[in-house]
Coordinates of C-alpha atoms in Angstrom, one line a residue:
Chain A
M1 CA 60.8 24.8 -22.9
G2 CA 58.7 25.2 -26.1
L3 CA 59.1 21.6 -27.0
Q4 CA 58.1 20.5 -23.5
Y5 CA 55.2 22.8 -23.5
L6 CA 54.1 21.2 -26.9
R7 CA 54.4 17.7 -25.4
E8 CA 52.3 18.7 -22.5
V9 CA 49.6 20.1 -24.5
S10 CA 49.5 17.1 -26.8
A11 CA 49.3 14.7 -24.1
M12 CA 46.5 16.5 -22.4
R13 CA 44.6 16.5 -25.6
W14 CA 45.1 12.9 -26.0
A15 CA 44.0 12.4 -22.4
A16 CA 40.8 14.4 -23.1
V17 CA 40.1 12.5 -26.3
A18 CA 40.7 9.2 -24.5
A19 CA 38.3 10.3 -21.7
F20 CA 35.5 11.2 -24.1
T21 CA 36.0 8.0 -26.1
L22 CA 35.6 6.0 -23.0
I23 CA 32.5 7.8 -21.9
A24 CA 31.0 7.4 -25.3
A25 CA 31.9 3.7 -25.1
C26 CA 30.2 3.3 -21.9
S27 CA 27.1 5.1 -23.0
F28 CA 26.9 2.9 -26.2
A29 CA 27.4 -0.3 -24.1
Q30 CA 24.3 0.8 -22.1
E31 CA 22.1 0.9 -25.0
P32 CA 21.5 -2.9 -25.6
S33 CA 20.3 -3.0 -21.9
A34 CA 17.0 -1.7 -22.7
P35 CA 14.7 -4.6 -21.9
P36 CA 13.0 -6.0 -25.0
E37 CA 9.6 -4.8 -23.8
S38 CA 8.0 -4.6 -27.1
S39 CA 9.1 -8.0 -28.4
S40 CA 8.3 -9.9 -25.2
S41 CA 4.8 -8.4 -25.1
A42 CA 4.3 -9.2 -28.7
Q43 CA 5.2 -12.8 -28.0
A44 CA 2.6 -12.7 -25.2
E45 CA -0.2 -11.3 -27.3
S46 CA 0.4 -13.7 -30.2
K47 CA 0.0 -16.7 -27.8
P48 CA -3.4 -18.0 -28.1
P49 CA -3.7 -20.1 -24.8
E50 CA -5.4 -18.2 -22.0
T51 CA -2.5 -18.4 -19.6
K52 CA 1.0 -17.6 -20.4
N53 CA 4.0 -20.0 -20.1
F54 CA 6.2 -18.8 -17.3
A55 CA 9.2 -20.5 -18.7
K56 CA 9.4 -18.1 -21.4
D57 CA 9.3 -15.2 -19.2
E58 CA 12.3 -16.7 -17.2
D59 CA 14.3 -17.1 -20.5
Q60 CA 13.8 -13.5 -21.3
I61 CA 14.8 -12.6 -17.7
V62 CA 18.0 -14.6 -17.9
N63 CA 19.0 -12.9 -21.4
D64 CA 18.1 -9.6 -20.1
S65 CA 21.4 -8.3 -18.8
R66 CA 22.1 -4.6 -18.2
W67 CA 25.0 -2.2 -18.1
H68 CA 24.8 0.4 -15.5
L69 CA 26.9 3.5 -15.9
H70 CA 28.0 5.2 -12.6
L71 CA 29.5 8.6 -12.6
G72 CA 32.1 8.4 -9.9
T73 CA 33.7 11.3 -8.2
I74 CA 34.5 14.3 -10.3
S75 CA 37.4 16.1 -8.8
F76 CA 38.7 19.4 -9.5
G77 CA 41.8 20.8 -7.9
T78 CA 43.9 23.8 -7.7
G79 CA 47.4 24.3 -6.3
Y80 CA 50.1 26.8 -5.8
S81 CA 53.6 26.2 -5.1
Y82 CA 56.6 28.4 -4.9
F83 CA 60.3 27.2 -5.4
S84 CA 63.4 29.4 -4.9
S85 CA 66.1 26.8 -6.1
P86 CA 67.0 26.9 -9.8
Y87 CA 66.1 23.9 -11.9
Y88 CA 66.8 23.5 -15.5
G89 CA 65.9 20.4 -17.2
P90 CA 67.2 19.0 -20.5
Y91 CA 64.6 21.0 -22.5
G92 CA 64.9 24.2 -20.8
F93 CA 62.9 25.5 -17.8
Y94 CA 60.6 22.9 -16.5
P95 CA 58.3 24.3 -13.9
Y96 CA 56.3 21.1 -13.1
S97 CA 58.1 17.9 -12.3
A98 CA 60.8 18.8 -9.6
F99 CA 58.2 20.4 -7.2
Y100 CA 55.1 19.0 -8.3
S101 CA 53.2 17.5 -5.5
G102 CA 49.9 15.6 -5.8
M103 CA 49.3 16.4 -2.2
L104 CA 48.3 19.8 -3.2
W105 CA 45.4 18.9 -5.2
D106 CA 45.1 15.1 -5.9
P107 CA 41.9 13.9 -4.1
Y108 CA 43.4 10.3 -4.0
W109 CA 46.7 11.4 -2.2
G110 CA 47.3 9.8 1.1
Y111 CA 44.4 9.4 3.6
L112 CA 42.0 11.2 1.2
Y113 CA 41.9 8.1 -1.0
P114 CA 38.5 6.4 -0.5
S115 CA 39.2 2.8 0.1
G116 CA 37.5 0.3 -2.0
Y117 CA 36.5 3.1 -4.3
F118 CA 35.3 0.8 -7.2
N119 CA 33.9 -1.7 -4.8
Y120 CA 30.3 -0.9 -4.3
N121 CA 29.6 -3.1 -1.5
D122 CA 31.3 -6.0 0.3
G123 CA 28.1 -8.0 0.4
K124 CA 26.2 -5.8 2.7
G125 CA 23.3 -3.4 2.4
E126 CA 22.9 -0.1 4.1
V127 CA 20.1 1.1 6.3
R128 CA 19.9 5.0 6.5
L129 CA 18.0 5.7 9.7
A130 CA 16.5 9.1 10.4
A131 CA 15.2 9.1 13.9
P132 CA 15.3 11.3 17.0
K133 CA 18.9 11.5 18.3
Q134 CA 18.5 10.1 21.7
S135 CA 16.2 7.1 20.6
D136 CA 17.3 3.6 21.3
V137 CA 17.6 1.4 18.2
Y138 CA 16.9 -2.4 18.3
L139 CA 17.5 -4.8 15.6
D140 CA 15.8 -8.2 16.0
N141 CA 15.1 -7.2 19.6
A142 CA 18.7 -6.7 20.4
Y143 CA 20.0 -3.3 21.4
A144 CA 21.9 -1.7 18.5
G145 CA 22.7 1.7 20.0
K146 CA 21.5 5.3 20.0
A147 CA 20.0 6.7 16.8
E148 CA 22.5 9.6 16.7
K149 CA 25.3 7.2 16.1
L150 CA 23.3 4.8 13.7
K151 CA 22.5 7.0 10.9
S152 CA 24.0 4.6 8.7
I153 CA 23.9 0.8 9.4
W154 CA 25.5 -1.9 7.3
L155 CA 24.0 -5.1 7.5
K156 CA 24.1 -8.7 5.9
P157 CA 21.3 -9.3 3.4
G158 CA 18.2 -10.5 5.2
A159 CA 15.1 -9.6 7.1
Y160 CA 15.3 -7.7 10.3
D161 CA 12.8 -6.3 12.8
L162 CA 13.8 -2.7 13.4
S163 CA 12.4 -1.0 16.5
V164 CA 13.1 2.6 17.6
S165 CA 12.0 3.7 21.1
N166 CA 12.3 6.6 23.1
Q167 CA 11.2 7.4 26.7
D168 CA 8.7 10.1 25.7
H169 CA 7.3 8.4 22.5
A170 CA 5.7 5.4 21.4
S171 CA 8.0 2.9 19.8
Y172 CA 8.4 2.5 16.1
H173 CA 8.4 -1.0 14.5
Q174 CA 9.3 -1.9 11.0
R175 CA 10.3 -5.1 9.2
I176 CA 13.1 -4.4 6.8
Y177 CA 14.6 -6.4 4.1
V178 CA 18.2 -5.7 3.4
L179 CA 19.9 -6.6 0.1
S180 CA 23.6 -6.3 -0.7
G181 CA 24.7 -3.0 -2.3
K182 CA 21.3 -1.4 -1.8
S183 CA 20.4 1.5 0.5
L184 CA 17.3 1.6 2.5
K185 CA 16.0 4.9 3.8
I186 CA 13.9 4.5 7.0
E187 CA 12.3 7.5 8.6
A188 CA 11.2 6.7 12.0
K189 CA 8.6 9.1 13.2
L190 CA 7.8 8.7 16.9
E191 CA 4.6 9.7 18.2
A192 CA 3.9 11.0 21.6
K193 CA 3.0 8.4 24.2
T194 CA -0.4 9.9 24.9
Q195 CA -1.5 8.5 21.6
S196 CA -2.2 4.7 21.1
P197 CA 1.0 2.8 19.9
Q198 CA 1.1 2.5 16.2
T199 CA 2.9 -0.1 14.3
E200 CA 3.9 0.7 10.7
E201 CA 4.3 -1.9 8.2
K202 CA 6.9 -1.0 5.7
P203 CA 8.5 2.0 4.2
Chain B
M1 CA -17.4 -29.9 22.6
R2 CA -14.2 -31.2 21.1
T3 CA -15.3 -30.5 17.6
L4 CA -16.2 -26.9 18.7
S5 CA -12.9 -26.4 20.2
A6 CA -11.0 -27.8 17.2
F7 CA -13.0 -25.5 15.0
A8 CA -12.2 -22.6 17.1
A9 CA -8.5 -23.5 17.0
V10 CA -8.6 -23.7 13.2
C11 CA -10.3 -20.4 13.0
A12 CA -7.7 -18.7 15.3
G13 CA -5.0 -20.3 13.3
T14 CA -6.5 -18.9 10.2
L15 CA -6.7 -15.5 11.5
A16 CA -3.1 -15.7 12.9
M17 CA -1.8 -16.6 9.5
A18 CA -3.7 -13.6 8.0
S19 CA -2.3 -11.2 10.4
S20 CA 1.3 -12.4 10.1
I21 CA 1.5 -12.6 6.2
G22 CA 0.4 -10.0 3.8
T23 CA -0.6 -6.5 4.5
V24 CA -3.2 -5.0 6.6
P25 CA -6.4 -4.7 4.5
R26 CA -8.3 -1.5 4.3
S27 CA -11.6 -1.0 6.2
T28 CA -13.9 -2.1 3.2
A29 CA -13.4 -3.2 -0.4
T30 CA -14.8 0.1 -1.5
Q31 CA -11.7 1.7 -0.1
Y32 CA -9.8 0.3 -3.0
P33 CA -9.8 2.0 -6.5
A34 CA -11.0 -1.3 -8.0
H35 CA -13.5 -3.4 -6.2
T36 CA -16.3 -5.8 -6.8
V37 CA -18.8 -7.5 -4.6
S38 CA -20.6 -10.8 -4.8
D39 CA -22.9 -12.8 -2.4
Q40 CA -19.9 -14.6 -0.9
V41 CA -17.0 -12.2 -1.0
A42 CA -15.9 -8.7 -1.8
I43 CA -12.6 -7.9 -3.5
G44 CA -10.6 -4.8 -3.5
A45 CA -7.5 -4.2 -5.7
V46 CA -5.0 -1.7 -6.8
K47 CA -2.3 -1.8 -9.3
L48 CA 0.9 -0.4 -7.9
N49 CA 2.9 2.0 -10.0
E50 CA 6.6 1.8 -10.3
Q51 CA 7.1 4.4 -7.6
A52 CA 4.8 2.7 -5.1
V53 CA 6.7 -0.6 -5.8
R54 CA 10.0 1.1 -5.1
K55 CA 8.6 2.5 -1.9
I56 CA 7.1 -0.5 -0.6
F57 CA 9.6 -3.3 -1.6
S58 CA 13.3 -3.5 -1.3
S59 CA 13.3 -6.0 -4.2
D60 CA 13.4 -4.4 -7.5
L61 CA 10.1 -5.8 -8.8
N62 CA 9.7 -3.2 -11.5
R63 CA 12.2 -5.2 -13.5
C64 CA 10.0 -8.3 -13.8
C65 CA 6.5 -7.9 -12.6
I66 CA 3.2 -6.0 -12.4
V67 CA 2.4 -5.8 -8.8
V68 CA -1.3 -5.8 -7.6
E69 CA -2.4 -5.2 -4.0
L70 CA -5.5 -7.2 -3.5
A71 CA -7.8 -7.6 -0.4
I72 CA -10.3 -10.3 0.0
F73 CA -13.3 -9.7 2.3
P74 CA -15.3 -12.9 3.0
T75 CA -18.8 -12.7 4.2
K76 CA -19.8 -14.0 7.6
D77 CA -21.1 -17.4 6.4
H78 CA -18.8 -18.0 3.5
P79 CA -15.0 -18.5 4.3
A80 CA -12.9 -17.8 1.3
K81 CA -10.5 -20.3 0.0
I82 CA -7.5 -18.4 -1.4
S83 CA -5.2 -19.8 -3.8
L84 CA -2.8 -18.2 -6.3
G85 CA -4.1 -20.3 -9.0
D86 CA -7.5 -18.9 -8.6
F87 CA -6.3 -15.4 -9.9
S88 CA -5.1 -14.1 -13.3
L89 CA -4.4 -10.8 -14.7
R90 CA -5.8 -10.2 -18.1
I91 CA -5.1 -7.4 -20.6
A92 CA -8.7 -6.3 -21.2
N93 CA -10.3 -7.4 -24.3
T94 CA -7.6 -9.8 -25.3
D95 CA -6.7 -13.4 -24.7
T96 CA -3.5 -12.6 -23.0
A97 CA -3.6 -13.5 -19.4
V98 CA -1.0 -14.6 -16.6
R99 CA -1.2 -16.1 -13.3
P100 CA 0.7 -14.7 -10.4
S101 CA 4.1 -16.2 -9.6
G102 CA 5.1 -17.4 -6.2
A103 CA 7.8 -15.6 -4.1
K104 CA 10.4 -18.2 -4.7
V105 CA 10.0 -17.9 -8.6
V106 CA 10.0 -14.1 -8.4
A107 CA 13.0 -13.9 -6.1
S108 CA 14.9 -16.4 -8.2
S109 CA 14.4 -14.5 -11.5
L110 CA 15.3 -11.3 -9.8
Q111 CA 18.5 -12.7 -8.5
R112 CA 19.5 -14.1 -11.8
K113 CA 18.7 -10.9 -13.5
A114 CA 20.9 -8.9 -11.0
G115 CA 23.7 -11.4 -11.4
S116 CA 23.9 -10.8 -15.2
D117 CA 24.2 -7.0 -14.6
H118 CA 27.4 -5.0 -14.9
N119 CA 28.6 -2.0 -13.4
V120 CA 30.8 0.8 -15.2
T121 CA 32.0 3.5 -13.1
V122 CA 33.6 6.6 -14.8
S123 CA 35.5 9.0 -12.5
P124 CA 37.0 12.0 -14.3
Q125 CA 39.3 14.4 -12.6
F126 CA 40.6 17.6 -13.4
G127 CA 43.5 19.7 -11.8
V128 CA 44.8 23.2 -12.2
G129 CA 47.9 24.5 -10.7
Y130 CA 50.1 27.4 -10.7
E131 CA 53.8 27.6 -10.1
S132 CA 56.5 30.3 -10.3
G133 CA 60.2 30.4 -9.6
T134 CA 63.7 31.4 -10.8
Y135 CA 66.2 29.3 -12.8
N136 CA 69.6 29.9 -14.4
D137 CA 69.6 30.4 -18.0
P138 CA 73.0 29.3 -19.4
N139 CA 72.2 30.9 -22.8
N140 CA 71.7 34.3 -21.3
H141 CA 75.1 35.4 -19.8
G142 CA 75.2 37.7 -16.9
P143 CA 77.9 40.2 -16.1
Y144 CA 80.2 37.4 -14.5
N145 CA 79.7 35.0 -17.4
N146 CA 77.4 32.8 -15.3
G147 CA 73.9 32.0 -16.1
R148 CA 71.5 34.8 -15.4
Q149 CA 68.8 34.2 -13.0
Q150 CA 65.5 34.3 -14.8
R151 CA 62.1 34.3 -13.2
S152 CA 59.2 32.3 -14.7
S153 CA 55.8 31.2 -13.9
G154 CA 53.4 28.9 -15.4
V155 CA 49.9 27.3 -15.1
Y156 CA 49.7 23.6 -15.3
T157 CA 46.5 21.6 -15.9
S158 CA 45.9 17.9 -15.7
A159 CA 43.1 15.6 -16.8
G160 CA 42.3 12.0 -16.1
V161 CA 39.6 9.5 -16.0
G162 CA 39.3 6.2 -14.0
V163 CA 37.1 3.5 -15.3
G164 CA 36.0 0.6 -13.1
I165 CA 34.0 -2.5 -14.4
G166 CA 32.4 -4.9 -12.1
S167 CA 29.5 -7.3 -12.1
N168 CA 28.6 -7.4 -8.3
Q169 CA 25.2 -5.9 -8.6
S170 CA 22.6 -5.4 -5.8
G171 CA 20.6 -8.4 -5.1
S172 CA 22.9 -11.0 -6.8
T173 CA 24.0 -13.1 -3.9
R174 CA 22.7 -16.2 -2.4
E175 CA 21.8 -14.2 0.7
D176 CA 19.9 -11.7 -1.4
L177 CA 17.9 -14.5 -2.8
V178 CA 16.7 -15.6 0.7
S179 CA 16.0 -11.9 1.7
M180 CA 14.0 -11.2 -1.5
E181 CA 12.1 -14.5 -1.0
T182 CA 11.3 -13.7 2.5
E183 CA 10.0 -10.2 1.7
L184 CA 8.0 -11.3 -1.3
S185 CA 6.5 -14.1 0.8
E186 CA 5.8 -12.0 3.8
K187 CA 4.1 -9.3 1.7
G188 CA 2.2 -11.8 -0.7
L189 CA -1.4 -12.6 -0.5
P190 CA -1.7 -15.3 2.1
E191 CA -3.2 -18.6 0.8
G192 CA -5.6 -20.8 2.7
T193 CA -9.0 -20.5 4.1
A194 CA -9.9 -16.9 5.3
T195 CA -12.8 -16.1 7.6
A196 CA -11.5 -12.5 8.2
P197 CA -10.4 -9.8 5.6
V198 CA -7.0 -10.5 4.2
A199 CA -4.7 -8.6 1.9
G200 CA -1.4 -9.0 0.2
H201 CA 0.3 -8.5 -3.1
L202 CA 0.3 -10.5 -6.2
Y203 CA 3.1 -10.6 -8.6
F204 CA 2.4 -11.0 -12.3
P205 CA 5.3 -11.8 -14.4
I206 CA 4.4 -9.7 -17.5
S207 CA 6.1 -6.7 -19.1
K208 CA 4.3 -3.4 -18.6
K209 CA 2.8 -1.7 -21.4
K210 CA 1.6 1.8 -21.6
N211 CA -2.1 2.6 -22.4
V212 CA -3.2 -0.8 -21.6
K213 CA -6.0 -1.7 -19.3
Y214 CA -5.7 -4.7 -17.1
Q215 CA -8.3 -6.6 -15.2
I216 CA -8.1 -9.2 -12.2
E217 CA -10.1 -12.4 -12.6
Y218 CA -10.8 -14.5 -9.5
T219 CA -12.5 -17.8 -9.7
M220 CA -14.3 -18.9 -6.4
D221 CA -16.3 -22.0 -6.4
G222 CA -16.7 -21.9 -10.2
Q223 CA -17.9 -18.3 -9.9
K224 CA -15.8 -15.9 -11.9
M225 CA -15.4 -12.4 -10.7
T226 CA -13.6 -9.7 -12.6
V227 CA -12.1 -6.5 -11.3
A228 CA -11.0 -3.8 -13.8
L229 CA -7.8 -2.0 -12.7
P230 CA -7.7 1.7 -13.2
E231 CA -4.3 3.1 -14.3

């Protein structure tokens, strides 16, 4: 039992060290991402002609790649199990393996596993719509559904005409531009019909 | 009569263009933080800060450009000929100046920039559990020479980290390029002859600097107008 315990502790320490190393490595990898703002502006200033050469800007843009560090799900779990049958492993009492179940705490077990977890988008962008629940939502003049069921809409990249209308309120119109992997937050405030209809331009 | 109707059609077309592209101009040029007035035209301008750019645009223009919202108010007898080449953004009291980029150029640079980005996702997880139970201890003989039942319990912990690396960044696809180009074009300052007030955005491909004053220069019929942009 003692040997097993030592192995477990050792393994956990190594796992912790590996985790910190990875996080540190990622943070380090981010550092070169800072755009070379000072150098580019210095180049611009030292240029005597009145207008700047755009080609130089584009070269800078191409070379300016960035690393984005995202913190994914942090999972904490607890569990309790009781077993009545005896179990005796090669190194003595071993309370973990025989009855251990990831189901008790593992967030990735079974249906809880978030599909496409590391996949940020599948080429679509999200429109998060906040509007009165019973409002009708139209996209490019086509009926899309009730607002209460369209709090999150995934669309292909492009420009759309979003309209939200309600019997008692004036319609809300907005031109939206969807980009893949990006989330647009739209708050459709409908005004009472007694007032003149208002068209809003952009979020 | 024909000439008159043709002129009316041109004016109507100009107004239609101005209303479908760009933004809605404020009531007067003085409504803008920076403005100037000449005999032929009044200009109002405002330099958008990063927060305003994020709010107005889906495209991530903060990565490449300084965005200026500009409005032109032509006088009654002098239609204004608007061309991007007539504008420039200058760092005050220096020789450094840039002309605005077109929607296609800006969208293209943003797409290439997004395509060169990488995502790293780190997902740590931690678990704590408790187990208790009985087992037969063969070294501890009971009264009938069999293993004595021993009761034991323990707390187990686990830790792990998942790391995902990908390069599919927002705005990097071909469809994104078209979307960004559409947005920048539709919100850009309309070009052409304007008889009514028009407004829109200009995209200057220059890196932002702190504590630097910028000014917009507009040349119309050889006459140069300068508008100092407040921070």
